[in-house]
Short mmCIF file of C-alpha atoms in Angstrom, two decimals:
data_model
loop_
_atom_site.label_atom_id
_atom_site.label_comp_id
_atom_site.label_asym_id
_atom_site.label_seq_id
_atom_site.Cartn_x
_atom_site.Cartn_y
_atom_site.Cartn_z
CA MET A 1 79.58 39.63 107.09
CA GLU A 2 76.42 41.06 109.34
CA ASN A 3 73.55 41.98 108.10
CA ASN A 4 72.13 45.09 109.74
CA LYS A 5 68.98 44.83 108.31
CA ILE A 6 67.57 42.26 110.47
CA VAL A 7 64.51 43.03 112.71
CA SER A 8 64.80 41.30 116.03
CA VAL A 9 61.20 41.08 118.60
CA ASN A 10 60.96 44.00 120.96
CA PRO A 11 62.21 45.60 123.41
CA HIS A 12 64.28 47.31 121.03
CA ILE A 13 66.72 48.81 124.28
CA TYR A 14 69.98 49.59 123.24
CA ALA A 15 72.37 49.31 125.75
CA PRO A 16 76.50 50.76 125.32
CA ASP A 17 77.55 47.79 128.20
CA THR A 18 79.27 44.70 126.98
CA THR A 19 81.56 42.39 128.39
CA THR A 20 84.76 44.16 127.95
CA THR A 21 83.15 47.63 129.47
CA ILE A 22 81.71 45.04 132.61
CA MET A 23 85.62 43.90 132.58
CA ARG A 24 87.23 46.74 132.31
CA ASP A 25 85.04 48.11 134.88
CA VAL A 26 85.76 45.35 137.29
CA VAL A 27 89.59 45.76 137.16
CA LEU A 28 89.40 49.28 137.43
CA ALA A 29 87.57 48.83 141.06
CA LEU A 30 90.98 46.59 141.80
CA VAL A 31 93.23 48.91 141.51
CA PRO A 32 92.83 50.37 145.13
CA ALA A 33 92.73 46.66 146.57
CA VAL A 34 95.79 46.25 144.13
CA ILE A 35 97.47 49.29 145.41
CA ALA A 36 96.69 48.22 149.07
CA SER A 37 98.49 45.05 148.04
CA VAL A 38 101.97 46.60 147.36
CA LEU A 39 101.64 49.04 150.10
CA PHE A 40 101.41 46.31 152.86
CA PHE A 41 103.11 43.07 151.50
CA GLY A 42 105.54 44.90 149.18
CA PRO A 43 106.75 44.66 145.32
CA ARG A 44 106.18 40.84 145.58
CA ALA A 45 103.10 40.90 145.67
CA LEU A 46 102.84 42.60 142.21
CA LEU A 47 104.62 39.43 140.92
CA VAL A 48 102.18 37.64 142.23
CA GLU A 49 99.50 39.20 140.75
CA ALA A 50 101.29 39.38 137.09
CA VAL A 51 102.42 35.49 137.60
CA CYS A 52 98.24 35.26 138.03
CA ILE A 53 97.09 37.50 135.09
CA ALA A 54 99.44 36.18 132.64
CA VAL A 55 99.01 32.53 132.72
CA ALA A 56 95.05 33.12 133.07
CA VAL A 57 95.53 35.12 129.77
CA LEU A 58 97.96 32.67 128.29
CA CYS A 59 95.76 29.61 129.23
CA GLU A 60 92.86 31.35 127.80
CA TRP A 61 94.07 31.65 124.35
CA GLY A 62 96.31 28.61 123.94
CA PHE A 63 92.94 26.73 125.05
CA GLU A 64 90.32 28.53 122.89
CA LYS A 65 93.12 28.11 119.75
CA ILE A 66 93.69 24.25 120.29
CA CYS A 67 90.36 23.56 120.60
CA LYS A 68 89.21 26.26 117.36
CA ARG A 69 87.20 28.52 119.55
CA PRO A 70 86.82 32.11 119.13
CA ASN A 71 89.54 33.93 121.08
CA THR A 72 88.26 35.96 124.09
CA ILE A 73 90.87 37.04 125.71
CA GLY A 74 89.86 40.63 124.38
CA ASP A 75 86.97 41.23 127.10
CA PHE A 76 89.69 41.30 130.03
CA SER A 77 87.19 38.22 131.69
CA ALA A 78 90.55 36.32 132.02
CA VAL A 79 92.45 39.15 133.02
CA VAL A 80 89.48 39.61 136.41
CA THR A 81 89.52 35.45 136.84
CA GLY A 82 93.45 36.15 137.20
CA LEU A 83 94.13 39.10 139.41
CA LEU A 84 90.89 38.39 141.66
CA LEU A 85 92.65 35.08 142.39
CA ALA A 86 96.34 36.33 142.87
CA LEU A 87 94.19 38.88 145.33
CA ASN A 88 93.12 35.47 147.26
CA LEU A 89 97.05 34.65 147.96
CA PRO A 90 99.25 35.02 150.49
CA VAL A 91 102.17 36.73 149.54
CA SER A 92 104.40 34.08 149.95
CA ILE A 93 103.03 31.84 147.52
CA PRO A 94 105.50 30.05 145.40
CA ILE A 95 105.25 30.82 142.16
CA TRP A 96 104.09 27.98 140.06
CA GLN A 97 101.87 27.14 142.97
CA ALA A 98 99.89 30.68 141.31
CA ALA A 99 100.30 29.43 138.36
CA PHE A 100 98.95 26.44 138.60
CA GLY A 101 95.91 28.20 140.26
CA ALA A 102 95.27 30.32 137.29
CA PHE A 103 95.37 27.11 134.76
CA VAL A 104 92.83 25.48 137.28
CA ALA A 105 90.84 28.63 137.11
CA ILE A 106 90.75 28.94 133.75
CA VAL A 107 91.52 25.46 131.92
CA VAL A 108 89.40 23.30 134.49
CA VAL A 109 86.67 25.68 135.90
CA LYS A 110 85.96 28.12 132.88
CA GLN A 111 87.09 26.25 129.35
CA LEU A 112 86.13 22.87 130.16
CA PHE A 113 82.29 23.60 131.29
CA GLY A 114 82.17 25.93 127.70
CA GLY A 115 84.12 28.86 129.08
CA ILE A 116 82.76 32.49 129.43
CA GLY A 117 79.38 31.86 130.65
CA MET A 118 79.35 28.84 130.84
CA ASN A 119 80.86 27.93 134.00
CA PHE A 120 79.47 26.73 137.08
CA ALA A 121 81.33 27.96 140.11
CA ASN A 122 83.68 31.07 140.13
CA PRO A 123 86.51 30.24 139.18
CA ALA A 124 88.96 32.34 140.93
CA ILE A 125 87.22 31.48 143.80
CA THR A 126 87.13 27.47 143.02
CA ALA A 127 91.15 27.79 141.95
CA ARG A 128 91.63 28.94 145.33
CA ILE A 129 89.89 26.25 147.11
CA VAL A 130 91.49 23.63 145.60
CA MET A 131 95.10 25.84 146.03
CA LEU A 132 93.91 24.99 149.65
CA VAL A 133 93.42 21.91 149.73
CA ALA A 134 96.69 21.34 147.45
CA PHE A 135 98.92 23.46 149.64
CA GLY A 136 97.99 23.58 152.37
CA SER A 137 100.78 24.80 154.57
CA ALA A 138 101.61 27.67 151.86
CA MET A 139 98.72 28.87 151.08
CA THR A 140 98.33 29.52 155.07
CA THR A 141 101.59 31.22 155.35
CA TRP A 142 101.05 34.37 156.03
CA THR A 143 103.30 37.06 156.13
CA ALA A 144 103.11 40.20 158.38
CA PRO A 145 102.22 43.19 156.39
CA ALA A 146 103.72 47.13 156.59
CA PHE A 147 102.48 49.66 159.33
CA ALA A 148 101.48 46.89 161.73
CA ASP A 149 101.95 46.95 165.13
CA ALA A 150 101.39 43.76 165.35
CA THR A 151 104.15 40.98 165.33
CA SER A 152 102.08 38.20 164.92
CA SER A 153 101.55 36.99 161.11
CA ALA A 154 98.65 35.07 161.63
CA THR A 155 95.10 36.18 160.18
CA PRO A 156 92.98 37.77 163.04
CA LEU A 157 90.44 35.21 162.15
CA SER A 158 93.10 32.31 162.59
CA ILE A 159 94.05 33.87 165.67
CA ILE A 160 90.62 33.73 166.89
CA ALA A 161 90.10 30.19 166.32
CA GLY A 162 93.08 29.80 168.25
CA ILE A 163 91.64 31.83 171.47
CA ASN A 164 88.51 30.02 171.21
CA GLY A 165 90.22 26.38 170.96
CA VAL A 166 89.15 25.30 167.51
CA THR A 167 92.29 25.05 166.04
CA ALA A 168 95.37 24.47 168.14
CA GLY A 169 97.21 27.66 168.37
CA THR A 170 99.10 29.59 171.42
CA HIS A 171 97.79 33.33 170.27
CA THR A 172 96.19 35.80 172.73
CA ALA A 173 93.91 38.13 172.57
CA ASP A 174 96.97 41.11 172.25
CA GLU A 175 97.86 39.96 169.21
CA LEU A 176 94.58 40.88 167.59
CA PRO A 177 94.88 44.23 165.20
CA SER A 178 92.97 46.99 166.09
CA LEU A 179 90.20 47.83 164.10
CA VAL A 180 91.52 51.04 162.21
CA GLN A 181 94.17 48.44 161.67
CA MET A 182 91.58 46.06 160.03
CA PHE A 183 89.71 48.54 158.12
CA LEU A 184 92.93 49.92 156.30
CA GLY A 185 93.93 46.61 155.62
CA ALA A 186 97.15 46.59 158.10
CA ARG A 187 96.79 43.01 158.93
CA GLY A 188 97.67 39.12 158.03
CA GLY A 189 96.21 37.80 155.14
CA SER A 190 95.89 37.34 151.27
CA LEU A 191 97.05 39.77 149.21
CA GLY A 192 93.58 41.82 148.47
CA GLU A 193 91.43 40.92 151.08
CA THR A 194 92.95 42.58 154.15
CA SER A 195 92.47 46.28 153.17
CA CYS A 196 88.52 46.61 153.52
CA LEU A 197 89.38 50.94 152.69
CA ALA A 198 90.10 49.48 149.14
CA LEU A 199 87.98 47.34 148.54
CA LEU A 200 84.92 49.06 149.94
CA LEU A 201 86.00 52.39 147.24
CA GLY A 202 86.00 49.36 144.46
CA GLY A 203 82.45 47.79 145.65
CA ILE A 204 81.44 51.46 145.49
CA TYR A 205 82.35 52.32 142.27
CA LEU A 206 80.82 49.18 140.87
CA ILE A 207 77.26 49.52 142.20
CA TRP A 208 77.39 53.38 141.12
CA ARG A 209 78.64 52.13 137.81
CA LYS A 210 75.52 49.63 138.33
CA VAL A 211 77.90 46.68 136.95
CA ILE A 212 76.77 45.06 140.55
CA SER A 213 73.68 45.54 142.63
CA TRP A 214 73.21 46.22 146.05
CA HIS A 215 71.46 43.37 146.97
CA THR A 216 74.17 40.60 147.10
CA PRO A 217 77.00 42.14 148.92
CA VAL A 218 74.60 44.10 151.61
CA ALA A 219 72.51 40.89 152.47
CA PHE A 220 76.05 38.77 152.24
CA ILE A 221 77.87 41.08 154.98
CA ALA A 222 74.68 41.86 156.83
CA THR A 223 73.96 38.27 157.44
CA VAL A 224 77.49 37.89 158.93
CA PHE A 225 77.12 41.06 160.86
CA VAL A 226 73.65 39.89 162.68
CA LEU A 227 74.22 36.21 162.99
CA THR A 228 77.82 36.73 164.70
CA ALA A 229 76.56 39.34 167.13
CA LEU A 230 73.76 36.60 167.60
CA LEU A 231 76.27 34.08 168.18
CA GLY A 232 78.22 36.44 170.87
CA GLN A 233 80.80 37.23 168.43
CA GLN A 234 82.57 41.05 167.61
CA PRO A 235 80.55 41.40 164.90
CA LEU A 236 81.82 44.38 163.81
CA TYR A 237 85.17 42.29 163.78
CA GLN A 238 83.89 39.61 162.16
CA VAL A 239 82.84 41.68 159.07
CA MET A 240 85.80 42.92 158.38
CA ALA A 241 88.23 40.36 159.00
CA GLY A 242 89.12 37.44 156.63
CA GLY A 243 87.98 37.34 152.80
CA LEU A 244 84.03 38.54 153.38
CA PHE A 245 84.72 42.00 151.28
CA ILE A 246 86.37 41.00 148.57
CA GLY A 247 83.95 37.55 148.49
CA ALA A 248 80.97 40.13 149.16
CA PHE A 249 81.87 42.81 146.06
CA PHE A 250 83.60 40.94 143.42
CA MET A 251 83.33 37.27 143.78
CA ALA A 252 79.49 36.52 144.68
CA THR A 253 78.05 39.02 142.29
CA ASP A 254 79.97 36.90 139.43
CA TYR A 255 76.99 37.45 136.84
CA THR A 256 77.31 33.72 135.53
CA THR A 257 76.73 31.82 139.15
CA SER A 258 74.65 33.77 141.01
CA PRO A 259 71.18 34.95 140.46
CA PRO A 260 69.47 37.53 138.34
CA THR A 261 66.81 39.11 140.50
CA PRO A 262 67.09 40.81 143.39
CA LYS A 263 65.12 38.33 145.58
CA GLY A 264 67.39 35.58 144.03
CA LYS A 265 70.86 37.92 144.72
CA ILE A 266 69.57 38.70 148.41
CA VAL A 267 68.50 34.44 149.20
CA PHE A 268 72.18 34.40 147.79
CA GLY A 269 73.90 36.39 149.79
CA ILE A 270 71.97 35.27 152.98
CA GLY A 271 72.65 31.72 151.97
CA CYS A 272 76.93 32.83 151.79
CA GLY A 273 76.60 35.22 154.88
CA LEU A 274 75.07 32.20 156.71
CA LEU A 275 77.53 29.30 155.01
CA THR A 276 80.58 31.87 156.31
CA VAL A 277 79.93 31.89 160.08
CA CYS A 278 78.73 28.91 160.36
CA ILE A 279 82.19 27.55 158.96
CA ARG A 280 84.60 30.27 160.82
CA VAL A 281 82.25 29.37 164.14
CA TRP A 282 81.87 26.05 164.23
CA GLY A 283 84.67 24.36 161.36
CA ASN A 284 88.06 23.50 161.29
CA TYR A 285 88.88 26.29 159.15
CA PRO A 286 88.73 29.91 160.44
CA GLU A 287 88.24 31.43 157.05
CA GLY A 288 84.66 30.40 155.66
CA VAL A 289 84.06 33.17 152.57
CA SER A 290 85.75 30.92 149.86
CA PHE A 291 83.55 27.94 150.59
CA SER A 292 80.32 29.64 151.29
CA ILE A 293 80.42 31.37 147.72
CA LEU A 294 81.49 28.08 145.69
CA LEU A 295 78.39 25.87 148.03
CA MET A 296 75.90 28.50 146.91
CA ASN A 297 77.36 28.61 143.32
CA ILE A 298 76.31 25.34 143.36
CA LEU A 299 72.95 25.77 144.53
CA ASN A 300 72.54 28.74 142.19
CA PRO A 301 70.23 26.83 139.71
CA PHE A 302 67.75 26.10 142.17
CA ILE A 303 67.96 29.50 143.64
CA CYS A 304 67.29 30.75 140.38
CA ASN A 305 64.09 28.52 139.13
CA LEU A 306 62.94 29.76 142.75
CA THR A 307 63.52 33.27 142.73
CA ARG A 308 61.87 33.61 138.97
CA THR A 309 60.01 36.53 138.85
CA LYS A 310 56.37 37.03 137.28
CA PRO A 311 56.73 38.49 133.82
CA PHE A 312 54.23 41.84 133.87
CA GLY A 313 50.69 40.91 133.30
CA GLY A 314 51.73 36.82 133.77
CA VAL A 315 49.83 34.24 136.08
CA GLU A 316 52.31 33.46 138.89
CA ALA A 317 53.18 30.18 137.91
CA MET B 1 86.57 -12.66 109.46
CA LYS B 2 89.97 -12.33 111.01
CA ASN B 3 89.43 -8.89 110.95
CA ASN B 4 86.16 -9.18 113.19
CA LYS B 5 88.22 -10.69 115.56
CA LEU B 6 90.76 -8.04 115.97
CA ALA B 7 88.04 -5.80 115.83
CA ILE B 8 86.72 -7.96 119.13
CA LEU B 9 89.83 -7.61 120.32
CA THR B 10 90.26 -3.74 120.32
CA ASN B 11 87.16 -2.53 121.13
CA GLY B 12 87.46 -2.52 124.83
CA ILE B 13 91.11 -0.61 124.33
CA ILE B 14 89.48 2.83 123.65
CA LYS B 15 86.53 2.95 121.32
CA GLU B 16 84.43 1.00 124.60
CA ASN B 17 86.99 1.52 126.66
CA PRO B 18 85.40 0.32 129.99
CA ILE B 19 85.96 3.44 132.04
CA LEU B 20 86.34 6.02 130.07
CA VAL B 21 83.58 5.54 127.55
CA LEU B 22 81.43 3.14 129.13
CA ILE B 23 82.21 4.62 132.37
CA LEU B 24 81.93 1.14 134.07
CA GLY B 25 83.98 0.31 137.41
CA THR B 26 84.95 3.74 138.54
CA CYS B 27 84.29 3.28 142.19
CA PRO B 28 87.92 1.02 142.48
CA PHE B 29 88.99 3.16 139.29
CA LEU B 30 88.89 6.23 141.60
CA ALA B 31 89.89 4.12 145.01
CA VAL B 32 93.07 2.64 143.96
CA THR B 33 93.92 4.71 141.45
CA THR B 34 96.81 6.44 143.95
CA GLN B 35 99.94 4.30 143.04
CA ALA B 36 100.68 2.70 139.97
CA SER B 37 102.38 -0.56 141.52
CA ASN B 38 98.31 -0.81 142.49
CA ALA B 39 96.50 -0.03 139.45
CA ILE B 40 98.69 -2.52 137.69
CA GLY B 41 97.29 -5.35 140.43
CA MET B 42 93.92 -4.41 140.31
CA GLY B 43 94.11 -4.15 136.48
CA ALA B 44 95.40 -7.74 135.95
CA ALA B 45 93.27 -9.05 139.00
CA VAL B 46 89.80 -8.04 136.77
CA THR B 47 91.82 -8.79 133.60
CA PHE B 48 91.93 -12.57 135.06
CA VAL B 49 88.65 -12.63 136.29
CA LEU B 50 86.98 -11.07 133.39
CA LEU B 51 88.86 -13.86 130.85
CA CYS B 52 87.61 -16.39 133.22
CA SER B 53 84.37 -15.17 133.54
CA ASN B 54 83.53 -14.67 129.93
CA VAL B 55 84.61 -18.49 129.15
CA MET B 56 82.75 -19.83 131.17
CA ILE B 57 79.66 -18.17 130.74
CA SER B 58 80.24 -18.23 127.16
CA LEU B 59 79.85 -21.83 127.42
CA LEU B 60 77.12 -21.53 130.23
CA ARG B 61 75.00 -19.79 127.56
CA ASN B 62 72.92 -22.22 126.54
CA VAL B 63 72.37 -23.80 129.85
CA ILE B 64 71.29 -20.67 131.66
CA SER B 65 68.02 -19.80 131.95
CA ASP B 66 67.37 -16.40 131.09
CA LYS B 67 65.35 -16.00 134.39
CA VAL B 68 68.02 -16.54 136.76
CA ARG B 69 70.93 -15.92 134.58
CA ILE B 70 72.68 -13.02 136.70
CA PRO B 71 72.62 -14.91 139.72
CA CYS B 72 74.20 -17.25 137.57
CA TYR B 73 76.75 -14.93 136.62
CA ILE B 74 77.23 -14.02 140.18
CA VAL B 75 78.12 -17.30 141.12
CA VAL B 76 80.75 -17.78 138.22
CA ILE B 77 82.03 -14.58 138.57
CA ALA B 78 82.53 -14.80 142.85
CA SER B 79 83.97 -18.20 142.52
CA PHE B 80 87.05 -16.41 139.91
CA VAL B 81 87.40 -13.73 142.43
CA THR B 82 87.72 -16.13 145.26
CA LEU B 83 90.41 -17.61 143.17
CA VAL B 84 92.50 -14.67 142.49
CA GLN B 85 91.87 -13.13 146.29
CA MET B 86 93.77 -16.41 147.32
CA VAL B 87 95.96 -16.13 145.12
CA VAL B 88 96.91 -12.55 146.26
CA LYS B 89 97.11 -13.47 149.83
CA ALA B 90 99.31 -15.91 149.43
CA TYR B 91 102.16 -14.48 146.89
CA PHE B 92 101.40 -10.85 147.09
CA SER B 93 100.88 -10.14 150.61
CA ALA B 94 101.82 -6.03 150.24
CA LEU B 95 98.94 -5.76 147.04
CA ASP B 96 96.78 -7.71 149.64
CA THR B 97 96.54 -4.57 152.01
CA ALA B 98 97.17 -2.00 149.50
CA LEU B 99 93.62 -3.17 147.19
CA GLY B 100 92.58 -4.32 150.59
CA LEU B 101 88.48 -4.38 150.25
CA TYR B 102 88.34 -3.33 146.94
CA LEU B 103 89.83 -6.99 145.70
CA PRO B 104 86.91 -9.39 146.81
CA LEU B 105 84.66 -5.99 145.89
CA ILE B 106 85.66 -7.34 142.20
CA VAL B 107 82.50 -9.64 142.16
CA VAL B 108 79.88 -6.60 141.49
CA ASN B 109 82.42 -4.88 139.44
CA CYS B 110 79.89 -3.78 136.86
CA ILE B 111 82.64 -4.38 134.10
CA ILE B 112 82.75 -8.13 134.39
CA LEU B 113 79.03 -8.36 134.86
CA GLY B 114 78.13 -5.82 131.99
CA ARG B 115 80.90 -7.81 129.61
CA ALA B 116 78.84 -11.17 130.55
CA GLU B 117 75.15 -9.66 130.00
CA MET B 118 76.47 -7.49 126.70
CA PHE B 119 78.83 -10.04 124.85
CA ALA B 120 79.48 -12.74 126.89
CA ASN B 121 75.86 -14.39 126.64
CA LYS B 122 75.66 -13.37 123.16
CA ASN B 123 79.19 -14.80 121.72
CA GLY B 124 81.17 -17.89 121.08
CA VAL B 125 83.57 -19.00 123.64
CA LEU B 126 86.22 -17.41 121.43
CA ASP B 127 85.29 -13.62 121.01
CA SER B 128 84.07 -13.54 124.92
CA ALA B 129 87.80 -14.34 125.37
CA LEU B 130 88.96 -11.60 123.02
CA ASP B 131 86.33 -9.14 124.48
CA ALA B 132 87.58 -10.28 127.71
CA ILE B 133 91.28 -9.35 127.11
CA GLY B 134 90.35 -6.41 125.29
CA MET B 135 88.30 -5.14 128.17
CA GLY B 136 91.16 -5.98 130.60
CA VAL B 137 94.13 -4.51 128.68
CA GLY B 138 91.59 -1.18 128.15
CA TYR B 139 90.31 -0.92 132.10
CA LEU B 140 94.68 -1.97 132.69
CA LEU B 141 95.69 0.92 130.81
CA ALA B 142 93.24 3.21 132.25
CA MET B 143 94.18 2.53 135.53
CA LEU B 144 97.42 2.85 134.43
CA ILE B 145 97.48 6.31 133.33
CA MET B 146 95.35 7.46 136.03
CA ALA B 147 97.45 6.20 138.60
CA SER B 148 100.56 7.82 136.69
CA ILE B 149 99.53 11.07 136.49
CA ARG B 150 97.99 10.69 139.89
CA GLU B 151 101.36 9.57 141.81
CA ILE B 152 103.65 11.46 139.87
CA PHE B 153 101.80 15.16 140.20
CA GLY B 154 100.34 13.72 143.58
CA ALA B 155 103.28 12.29 145.35
CA GLY B 156 105.84 12.92 143.17
CA THR B 157 106.72 9.10 142.92
CA TRP B 158 106.37 6.57 139.73
CA PHE B 159 105.89 2.93 140.66
CA GLY B 160 107.64 4.10 143.86
CA MET B 161 110.32 5.68 142.48
CA LYS B 162 110.71 9.46 143.30
CA ILE B 163 111.61 12.45 140.83
CA PRO B 164 113.39 14.76 141.70
CA VAL B 165 111.74 18.23 140.96
CA LEU B 166 108.00 17.00 141.56
CA ALA B 167 109.15 15.33 145.07
CA ASP B 168 109.27 18.36 146.82
CA ASN B 169 106.74 20.38 145.22
CA ASN B 170 103.66 18.04 145.06
CA ILE B 171 100.34 18.85 144.65
CA SER B 172 98.82 16.84 147.17
CA ILE B 173 95.18 16.88 146.19
CA MET B 174 96.05 14.97 143.29
CA THR B 175 95.76 11.98 145.62
CA MET B 176 92.34 13.21 147.55
CA ALA B 177 89.26 12.04 146.38
CA PRO B 178 88.72 14.88 144.81
CA GLY B 179 91.82 15.31 142.48
CA GLY B 180 90.67 12.01 141.49
CA PHE B 181 87.37 13.08 140.63
CA ALA B 182 88.92 15.88 138.77
CA VAL B 183 91.76 13.85 137.04
CA PHE B 184 88.95 10.90 135.90
CA GLY B 185 86.90 13.69 134.61
CA LEU B 186 89.78 15.28 132.02
CA LEU B 187 90.71 12.17 130.77
CA ILE B 188 87.15 11.68 129.18
CA ALA B 189 86.90 15.01 127.90
CA VAL B 190 90.49 14.13 126.32
CA VAL B 191 89.35 10.56 125.33
CA ASN B 192 86.34 12.57 124.08
CA LYS B 193 88.11 15.17 122.37
CA VAL B 194 90.31 12.50 120.63
CA SER B 195 87.38 10.67 119.08
CA HIS B 196 85.75 13.83 118.30
CA GLY B 197 82.82 12.44 120.67
CA LYS B 198 82.17 9.36 118.39
CA ALA B 199 83.03 6.79 121.39
CA ILE B 200 80.03 7.65 123.14
CA LYS B 201 77.35 8.16 120.29
CA LYS B 202 74.19 5.68 121.85
CA LYS B 203 72.73 4.80 118.48
CA ASP B 204 75.75 2.84 117.98
CA PHE B 205 75.25 0.95 120.95
CA GLY B 206 71.75 0.32 121.10
CA CYS B 207 70.03 -1.43 124.36
CA GLU B 208 72.86 -4.28 123.51
CA GLY B 209 75.57 -1.84 124.31
CA CYS B 210 73.34 0.04 127.55
CA PRO B 211 74.73 -1.36 130.60
CA SER B 212 71.05 -1.13 132.69
CA ALA B 213 69.31 -2.99 129.93
CA ALA B 214 68.92 -5.97 132.12
CA SER B 215 67.14 -3.54 134.17
CA CYS B 216 65.83 -1.29 132.12
CA GLY B 217 62.22 -2.39 131.68
CA GLN B 218 61.63 -1.12 127.93
CA ARG B 219 63.33 -3.18 126.54
CA GLY B 220 61.82 -3.08 123.23
CA CYS B 221 63.26 0.42 123.33
CA GLU B 222 66.10 -0.16 120.89
CA ARG B 223 62.99 -0.35 117.90
CA VAL B 224 61.93 3.38 118.94
CA GLN B 225 65.39 4.59 118.81
CA LYS B 226 66.10 3.62 115.78
CA GLU B 227 62.99 4.89 114.35
CA ALA B 228 63.48 8.25 116.05
CA ASN B 229 67.20 8.07 114.60
CA ALA B 230 66.03 7.34 111.10
#
């Protein structure tokens, strides 16, 4: 029985947002990316996404049942985690590996730390990194997308890494897709990361709905743009390549694992961008968005502490 | 009295499992548990050293001066470790290669020094021996479970035998360091869940059960803690 007659401390502001509405908005924002993934990679993309979502929801339900915790599958957060994980996988991923990833995301990263709002790192990102380390070859076997002129199935970033001699590879600059192809998504890569257009639509929808603020994505993408320009790479290309858009709009803005204040969000975004560029340019991996977000997730408590806002009328601490 | 002896023996297996509850000796635990056979070898070596050193230290507990007890313990433990090392080198050369540095490092294994400090220097020979066997078995079992999980899923084998489906679908992160930490954490979580977190309750231990009691500057803190609990 809920007692509605309790008077709580002010401010008495009512907001209609609940976890459910926010997560529903995120799912809606990801719809363009899902459509793009099916368009470019065929119906198996849908299968991978369905498996990840189903396993994520099942794991959430099962774990909460075992631990006698309140059931939270109704708030769509497991759906978002499963979908984000699926969008970060290559289309050819074996189904059992995708299911393993969803299990790691929900049980190990989210529920073992206390469920929604308690996880120290983004579940989808962490699960993707676990899978990248565990199934190295399956996670970097890319399929050539439909509508692409280039025959190569490698991601643009691994082609660039090959040209620069960072990794072994016999790629040439001719294999790189054009900027338009990059923007539309006709290139090798994970399911949901290729179409910048679809992700941009989703991101703008989220900002318009005030689900996320512009600070983190803009700081993240701008940092990558400026740093790659300074380092003599092609900035526009670097910004659109890899998982930067999905990372900046959907992963780095996770409420639990990123700072709440605008100042903190900007610091978080710049940190992500810095690490991404470092890994891309000097690291062994061609792509560094997921690692950078995970590392910044871990730094998040410190960023929160150092960017605390002064309460109105308060004294600087 | 009989019951008490049984309690001492079984204490180390779950309730005060040296690895999963006391969290002692984790370095070799993480490092050599990539194969079940290594885990058995390491577990047996530690159990042997633990038994011998506990008995020896219990015998000498009235002779050793309190001020120099830690160096004395180390001398006793190091002698037995040297013994084990020579035997392993002579008769189990494959195990010696697999365990490598971790075999001589048993000298500084926290479980052995911890049990000497926590138990053997306060209790009789028989009790100390029972405690050592219990702790040793607990260590061996924890090693075996951890190594089995890591070997079965990470390499698709168990004691070197191929497991049909898993051998082709191995999750290689399990045999690497991050996988080791992850499985370790999950095992601790399971033990806590099974024992309802009771295993780790501090007030049951007091200073006597605290692994850093020897170096702790506040040996009187037990009284303070009891008052706080009351």
